[in-house]
CSV table of C-alpha atoms and ligand atoms in Angstrom, one decimal:
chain,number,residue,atom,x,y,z
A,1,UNK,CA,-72.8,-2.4,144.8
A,2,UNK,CA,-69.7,-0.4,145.1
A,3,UNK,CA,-67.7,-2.7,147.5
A,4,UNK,CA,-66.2,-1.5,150.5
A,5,UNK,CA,-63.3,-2.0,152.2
A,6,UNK,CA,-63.4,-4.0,155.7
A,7,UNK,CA,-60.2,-3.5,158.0
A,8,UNK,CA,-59.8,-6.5,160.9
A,9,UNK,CA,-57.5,-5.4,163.5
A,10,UNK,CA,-56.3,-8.4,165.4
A,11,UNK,CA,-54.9,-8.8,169.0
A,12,UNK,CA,-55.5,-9.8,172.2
A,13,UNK,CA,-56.4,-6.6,173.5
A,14,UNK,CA,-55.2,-7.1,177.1
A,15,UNK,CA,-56.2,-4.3,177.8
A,16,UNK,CA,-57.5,-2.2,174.8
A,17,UNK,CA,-55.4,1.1,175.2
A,18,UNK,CA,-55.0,4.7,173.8
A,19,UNK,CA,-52.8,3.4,171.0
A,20,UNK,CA,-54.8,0.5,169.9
A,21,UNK,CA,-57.3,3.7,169.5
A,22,UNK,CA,-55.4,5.8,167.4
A,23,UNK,CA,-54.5,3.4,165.0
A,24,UNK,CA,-58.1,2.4,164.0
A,25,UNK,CA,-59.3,5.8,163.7
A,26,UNK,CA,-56.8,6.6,161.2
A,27,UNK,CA,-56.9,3.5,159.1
A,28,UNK,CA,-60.6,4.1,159.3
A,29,UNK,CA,-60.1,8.2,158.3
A,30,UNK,CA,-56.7,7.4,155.7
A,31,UNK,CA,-58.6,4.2,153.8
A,32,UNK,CA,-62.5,5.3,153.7
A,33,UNK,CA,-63.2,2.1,155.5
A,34,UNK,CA,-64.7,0.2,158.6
A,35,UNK,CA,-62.5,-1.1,161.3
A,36,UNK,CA,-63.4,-4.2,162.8
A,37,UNK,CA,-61.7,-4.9,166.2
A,38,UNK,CA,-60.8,-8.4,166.9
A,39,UNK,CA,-59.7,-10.3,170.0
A,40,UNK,CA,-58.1,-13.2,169.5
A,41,UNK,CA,-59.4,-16.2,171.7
A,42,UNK,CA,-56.1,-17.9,172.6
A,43,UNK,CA,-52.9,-16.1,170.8
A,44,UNK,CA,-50.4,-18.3,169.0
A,45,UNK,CA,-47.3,-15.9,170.1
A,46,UNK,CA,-47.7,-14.9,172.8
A,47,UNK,CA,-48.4,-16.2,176.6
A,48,UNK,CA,-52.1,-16.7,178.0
A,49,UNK,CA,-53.7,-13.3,178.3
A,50,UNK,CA,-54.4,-11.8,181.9
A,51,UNK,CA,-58.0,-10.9,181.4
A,52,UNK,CA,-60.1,-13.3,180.0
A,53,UNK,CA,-61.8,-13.4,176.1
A,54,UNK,CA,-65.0,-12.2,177.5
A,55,UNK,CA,-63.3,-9.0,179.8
A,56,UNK,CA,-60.9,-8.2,176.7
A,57,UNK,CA,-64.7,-8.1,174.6
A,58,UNK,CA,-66.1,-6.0,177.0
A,59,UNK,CA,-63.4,-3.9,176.9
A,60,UNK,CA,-63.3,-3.3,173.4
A,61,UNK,CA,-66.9,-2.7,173.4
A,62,UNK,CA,-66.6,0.3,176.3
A,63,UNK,CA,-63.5,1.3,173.9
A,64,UNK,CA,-65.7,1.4,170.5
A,65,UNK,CA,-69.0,3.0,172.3
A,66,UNK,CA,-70.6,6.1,169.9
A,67,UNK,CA,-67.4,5.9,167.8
A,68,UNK,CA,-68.5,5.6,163.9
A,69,UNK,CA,-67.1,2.9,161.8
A,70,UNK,CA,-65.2,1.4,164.4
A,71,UNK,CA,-67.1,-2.2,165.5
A,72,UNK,CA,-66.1,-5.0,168.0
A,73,UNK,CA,-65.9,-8.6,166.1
A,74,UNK,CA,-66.1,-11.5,168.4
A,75,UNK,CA,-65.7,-14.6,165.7
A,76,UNK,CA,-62.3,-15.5,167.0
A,77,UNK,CA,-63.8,-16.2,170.2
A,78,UNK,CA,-66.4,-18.7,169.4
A,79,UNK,CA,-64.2,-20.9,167.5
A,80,UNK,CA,-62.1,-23.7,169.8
A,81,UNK,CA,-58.5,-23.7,170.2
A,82,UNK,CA,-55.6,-21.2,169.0
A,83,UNK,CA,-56.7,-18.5,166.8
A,84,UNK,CA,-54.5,-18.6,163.6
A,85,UNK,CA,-55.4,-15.6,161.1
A,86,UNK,CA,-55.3,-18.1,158.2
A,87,UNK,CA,-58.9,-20.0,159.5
A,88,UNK,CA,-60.2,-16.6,160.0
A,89,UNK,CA,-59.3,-15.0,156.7
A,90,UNK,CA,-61.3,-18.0,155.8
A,91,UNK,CA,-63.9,-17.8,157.4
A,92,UNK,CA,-64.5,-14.0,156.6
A,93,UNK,CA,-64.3,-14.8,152.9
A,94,UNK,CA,-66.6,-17.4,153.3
A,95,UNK,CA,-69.2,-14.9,155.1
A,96,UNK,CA,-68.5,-11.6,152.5
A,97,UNK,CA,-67.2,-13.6,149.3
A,98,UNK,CA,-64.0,-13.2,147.7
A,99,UNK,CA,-64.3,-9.6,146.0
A,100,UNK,CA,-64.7,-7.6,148.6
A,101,UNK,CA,-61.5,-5.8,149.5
A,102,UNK,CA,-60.0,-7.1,153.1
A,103,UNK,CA,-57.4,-5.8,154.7
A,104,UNK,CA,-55.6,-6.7,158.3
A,105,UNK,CA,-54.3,-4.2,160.2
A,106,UNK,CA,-51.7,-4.6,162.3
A,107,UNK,CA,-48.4,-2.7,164.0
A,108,UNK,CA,-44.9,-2.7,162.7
A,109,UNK,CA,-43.6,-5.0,165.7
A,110,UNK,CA,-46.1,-8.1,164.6
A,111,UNK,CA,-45.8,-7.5,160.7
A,112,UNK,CA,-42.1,-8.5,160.9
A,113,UNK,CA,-43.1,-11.6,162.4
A,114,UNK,CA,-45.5,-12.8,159.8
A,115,UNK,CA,-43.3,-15.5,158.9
A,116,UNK,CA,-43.8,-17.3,162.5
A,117,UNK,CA,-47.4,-17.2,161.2
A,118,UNK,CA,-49.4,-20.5,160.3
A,119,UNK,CA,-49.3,-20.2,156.3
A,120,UNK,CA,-48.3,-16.8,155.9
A,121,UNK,CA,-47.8,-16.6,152.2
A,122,UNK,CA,-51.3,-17.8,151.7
A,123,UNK,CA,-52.8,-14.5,153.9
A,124,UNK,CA,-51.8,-12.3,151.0
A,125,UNK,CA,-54.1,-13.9,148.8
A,126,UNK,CA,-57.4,-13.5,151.1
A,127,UNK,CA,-56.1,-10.1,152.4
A,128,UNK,CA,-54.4,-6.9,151.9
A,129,UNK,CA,-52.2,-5.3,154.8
A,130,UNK,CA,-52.5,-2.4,156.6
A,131,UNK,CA,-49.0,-1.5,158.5
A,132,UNK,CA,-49.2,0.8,161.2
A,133,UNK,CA,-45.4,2.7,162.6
A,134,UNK,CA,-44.7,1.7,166.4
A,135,UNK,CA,-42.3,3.5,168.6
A,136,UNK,CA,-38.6,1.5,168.0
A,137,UNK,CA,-40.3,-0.6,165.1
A,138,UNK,CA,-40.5,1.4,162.2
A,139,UNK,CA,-41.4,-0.7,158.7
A,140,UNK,CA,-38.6,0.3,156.4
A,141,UNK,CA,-36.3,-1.7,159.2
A,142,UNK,CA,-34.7,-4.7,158.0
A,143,UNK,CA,-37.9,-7.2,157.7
A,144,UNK,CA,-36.5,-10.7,157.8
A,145,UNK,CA,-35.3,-12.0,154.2
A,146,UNK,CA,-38.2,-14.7,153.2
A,147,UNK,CA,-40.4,-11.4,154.2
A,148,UNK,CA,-39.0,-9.2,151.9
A,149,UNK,CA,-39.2,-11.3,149.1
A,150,UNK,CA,-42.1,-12.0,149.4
A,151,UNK,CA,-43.8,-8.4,150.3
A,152,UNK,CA,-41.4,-6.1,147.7
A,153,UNK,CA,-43.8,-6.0,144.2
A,154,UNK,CA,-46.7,-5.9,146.9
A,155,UNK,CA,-46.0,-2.0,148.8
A,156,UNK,CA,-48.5,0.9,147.9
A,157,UNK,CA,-48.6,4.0,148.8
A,158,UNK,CA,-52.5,4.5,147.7
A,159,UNK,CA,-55.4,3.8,149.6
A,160,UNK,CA,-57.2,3.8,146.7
A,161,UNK,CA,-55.8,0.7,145.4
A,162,UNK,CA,-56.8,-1.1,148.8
A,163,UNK,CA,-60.3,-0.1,147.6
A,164,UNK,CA,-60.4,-1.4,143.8
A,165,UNK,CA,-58.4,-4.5,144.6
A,166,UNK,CA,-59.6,-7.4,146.8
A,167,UNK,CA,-56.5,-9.0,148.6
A,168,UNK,CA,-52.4,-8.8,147.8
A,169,UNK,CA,-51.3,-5.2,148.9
A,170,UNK,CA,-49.2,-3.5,151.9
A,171,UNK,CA,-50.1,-0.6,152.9
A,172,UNK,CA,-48.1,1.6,155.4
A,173,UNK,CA,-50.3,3.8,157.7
A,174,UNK,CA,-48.7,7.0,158.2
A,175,UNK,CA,-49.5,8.9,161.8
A,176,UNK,CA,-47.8,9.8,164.9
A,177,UNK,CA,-46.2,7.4,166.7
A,178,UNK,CA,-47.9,6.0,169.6
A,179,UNK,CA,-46.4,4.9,173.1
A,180,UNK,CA,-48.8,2.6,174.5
A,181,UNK,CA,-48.6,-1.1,174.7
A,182,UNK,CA,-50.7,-3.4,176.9
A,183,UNK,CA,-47.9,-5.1,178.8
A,184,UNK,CA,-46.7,-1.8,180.0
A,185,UNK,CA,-50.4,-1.0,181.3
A,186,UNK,CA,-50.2,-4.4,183.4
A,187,UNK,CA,-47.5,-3.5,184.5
A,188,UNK,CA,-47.7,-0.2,186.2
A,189,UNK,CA,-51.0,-1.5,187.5
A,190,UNK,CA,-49.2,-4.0,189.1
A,191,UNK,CA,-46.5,-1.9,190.4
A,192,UNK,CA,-49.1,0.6,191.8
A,193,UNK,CA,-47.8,3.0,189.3
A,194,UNK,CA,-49.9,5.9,187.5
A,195,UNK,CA,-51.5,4.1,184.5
A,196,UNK,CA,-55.0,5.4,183.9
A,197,UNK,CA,-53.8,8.2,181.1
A,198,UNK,CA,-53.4,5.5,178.4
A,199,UNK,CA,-56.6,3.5,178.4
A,200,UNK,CA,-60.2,5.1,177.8
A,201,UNK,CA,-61.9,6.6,180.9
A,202,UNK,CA,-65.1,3.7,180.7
A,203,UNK,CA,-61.9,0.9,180.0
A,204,UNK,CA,-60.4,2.1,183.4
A,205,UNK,CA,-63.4,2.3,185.0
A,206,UNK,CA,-64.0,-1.3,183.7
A,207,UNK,CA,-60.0,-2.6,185.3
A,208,UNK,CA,-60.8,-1.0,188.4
A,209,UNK,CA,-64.6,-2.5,189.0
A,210,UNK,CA,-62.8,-5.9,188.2
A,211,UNK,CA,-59.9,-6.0,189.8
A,212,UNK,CA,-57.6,-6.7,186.5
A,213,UNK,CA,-53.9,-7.0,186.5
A,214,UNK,CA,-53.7,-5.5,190.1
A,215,UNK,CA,-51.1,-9.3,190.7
A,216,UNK,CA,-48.9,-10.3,188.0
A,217,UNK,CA,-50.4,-13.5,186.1
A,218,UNK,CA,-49.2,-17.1,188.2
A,219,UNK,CA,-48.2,-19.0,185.4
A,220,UNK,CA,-46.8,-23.1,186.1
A,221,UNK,CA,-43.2,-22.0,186.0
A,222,UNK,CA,-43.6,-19.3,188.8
A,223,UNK,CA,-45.0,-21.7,191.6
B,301,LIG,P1,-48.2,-6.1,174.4
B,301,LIG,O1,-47.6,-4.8,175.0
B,301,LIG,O2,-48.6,-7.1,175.5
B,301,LIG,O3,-47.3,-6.7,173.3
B,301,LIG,P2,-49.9,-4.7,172.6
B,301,LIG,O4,-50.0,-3.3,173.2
B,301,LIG,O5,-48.9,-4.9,171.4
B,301,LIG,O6,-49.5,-5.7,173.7
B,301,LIG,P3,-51.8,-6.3,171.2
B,301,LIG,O7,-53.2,-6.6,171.5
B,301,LIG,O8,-50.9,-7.4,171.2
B,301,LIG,O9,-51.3,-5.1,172.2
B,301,LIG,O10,-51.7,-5.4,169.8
B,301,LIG,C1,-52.6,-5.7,168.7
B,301,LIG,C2,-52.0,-5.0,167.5
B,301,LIG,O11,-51.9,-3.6,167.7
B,301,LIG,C3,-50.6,-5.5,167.2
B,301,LIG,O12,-50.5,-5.7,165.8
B,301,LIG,C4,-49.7,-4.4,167.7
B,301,LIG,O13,-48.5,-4.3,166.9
B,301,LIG,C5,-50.5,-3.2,167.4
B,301,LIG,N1,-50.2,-2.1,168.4
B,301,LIG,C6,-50.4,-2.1,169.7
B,301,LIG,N2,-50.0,-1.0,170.3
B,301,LIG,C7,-49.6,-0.2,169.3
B,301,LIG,C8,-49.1,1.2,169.2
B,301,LIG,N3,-48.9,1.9,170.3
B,301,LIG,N4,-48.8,1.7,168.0
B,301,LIG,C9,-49.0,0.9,166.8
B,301,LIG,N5,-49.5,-0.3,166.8
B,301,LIG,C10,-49.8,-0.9,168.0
């Protein structure tokens, strides 16, 4: 069998937007590969999502409808507590074995933070990576030193080499920049402001029907 690349985009999809959407589609066009769209059940680094696991699911299902090679993956979800990218490395190497190429995809703005990550260095040896350009976070900005060091022998520029390898290389995913970001959606929505031009038609159809982000979140330190 002639293995196959499998991409796993991470985040907490809250919601799933236009830019989450272009990003997939051209790591699955630039690497020949399928792009598996994960939401994370309770994020490390960031605050508690406004929409729940099993809304942000839904989304991303609306999001991936009829689109080839693009898939929703919910296994972050059914496992309890915090959902750090090390356990589920592992547990996708334990599902396809450990020679089938991996890669994560993820944006600029998160790669630099790798080192906040639970076992970082490890991730490279279960997984290549796949960095996509953000608007104000572009990759060849100063990464943070320990990052450097430890990414500079690993950069390629062919997606090729993603293929015949099964883990260890960073990959930088060249397309247009993308303006979307989720907390921006939130909050125009909460603002009453125009917001439905970023997010799929069936995803703002799904926002509306349930009544998401229309109040900021109430978290303990704003009662
Ligand atoms: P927020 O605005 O709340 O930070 P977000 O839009 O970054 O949310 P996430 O679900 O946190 O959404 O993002 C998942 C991944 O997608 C991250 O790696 C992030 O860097 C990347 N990403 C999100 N939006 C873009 C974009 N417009 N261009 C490139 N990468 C993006």
């Amino acid at each position: 069998m002639n293995p196959h690349l499998h991409v796993f985009y991470g985040g907490t999809f809250d919601p799933v937007h236009d830019g989450h959407l272009a990003v997939a589609r051209n790591a699955r066009d630039a690497l020949a590969a399928s792009v598996h769209l994960m939401p994370a059940a309770d994020p490390p680094h960031k605050g508690p999502t406004q929409a729940d696991a099993m809304q942000r699911a839904s989304m991303l299902e609306l999001a991936v409808a009829g689109e080839h090679g693009l898939v929703v993956d919910i296994r972050e979800l059914r496992r309890e507590g915090p959902s750090y990218t090390i356990d589920t490395l592992h547990d996708i190497r334990a599902e396809l074995g450990d020679d089938i190429p991996i890669a994560l995809l993820l944006g600029a703005d998160s790669f630099r933070g790798l080192p906040s990550w639970k076992s970082w260095r490890e991730l490279f040896q279960h997984a290549h990576f796949v960095v996509a350009e953000r608007a104000g976070h572009h990759v060849e900005n100063l990464l943070p030193q320990e990052l450097e060091v430890s990414v500079a022998h690993r950069w390629t520029a062919s997606a090729n080499e993603l293929q015949q390898t099964a883990a260890g290389r960073i990959f930088k995913l060249e397309q247009p920049l993308r303006p979307e970001s989720a907390s921006a959606i939130r909050h125009r929505i909460a603002n009453g402001e125009p917001w439905r031009e970023g997010v799929p038609p069936p995803v703002a159809e799904f926002i509306i029907q349930s009544g998401l982000y229309i109040k900021p979140a109430v978290t303990p330190a704003s009662l």
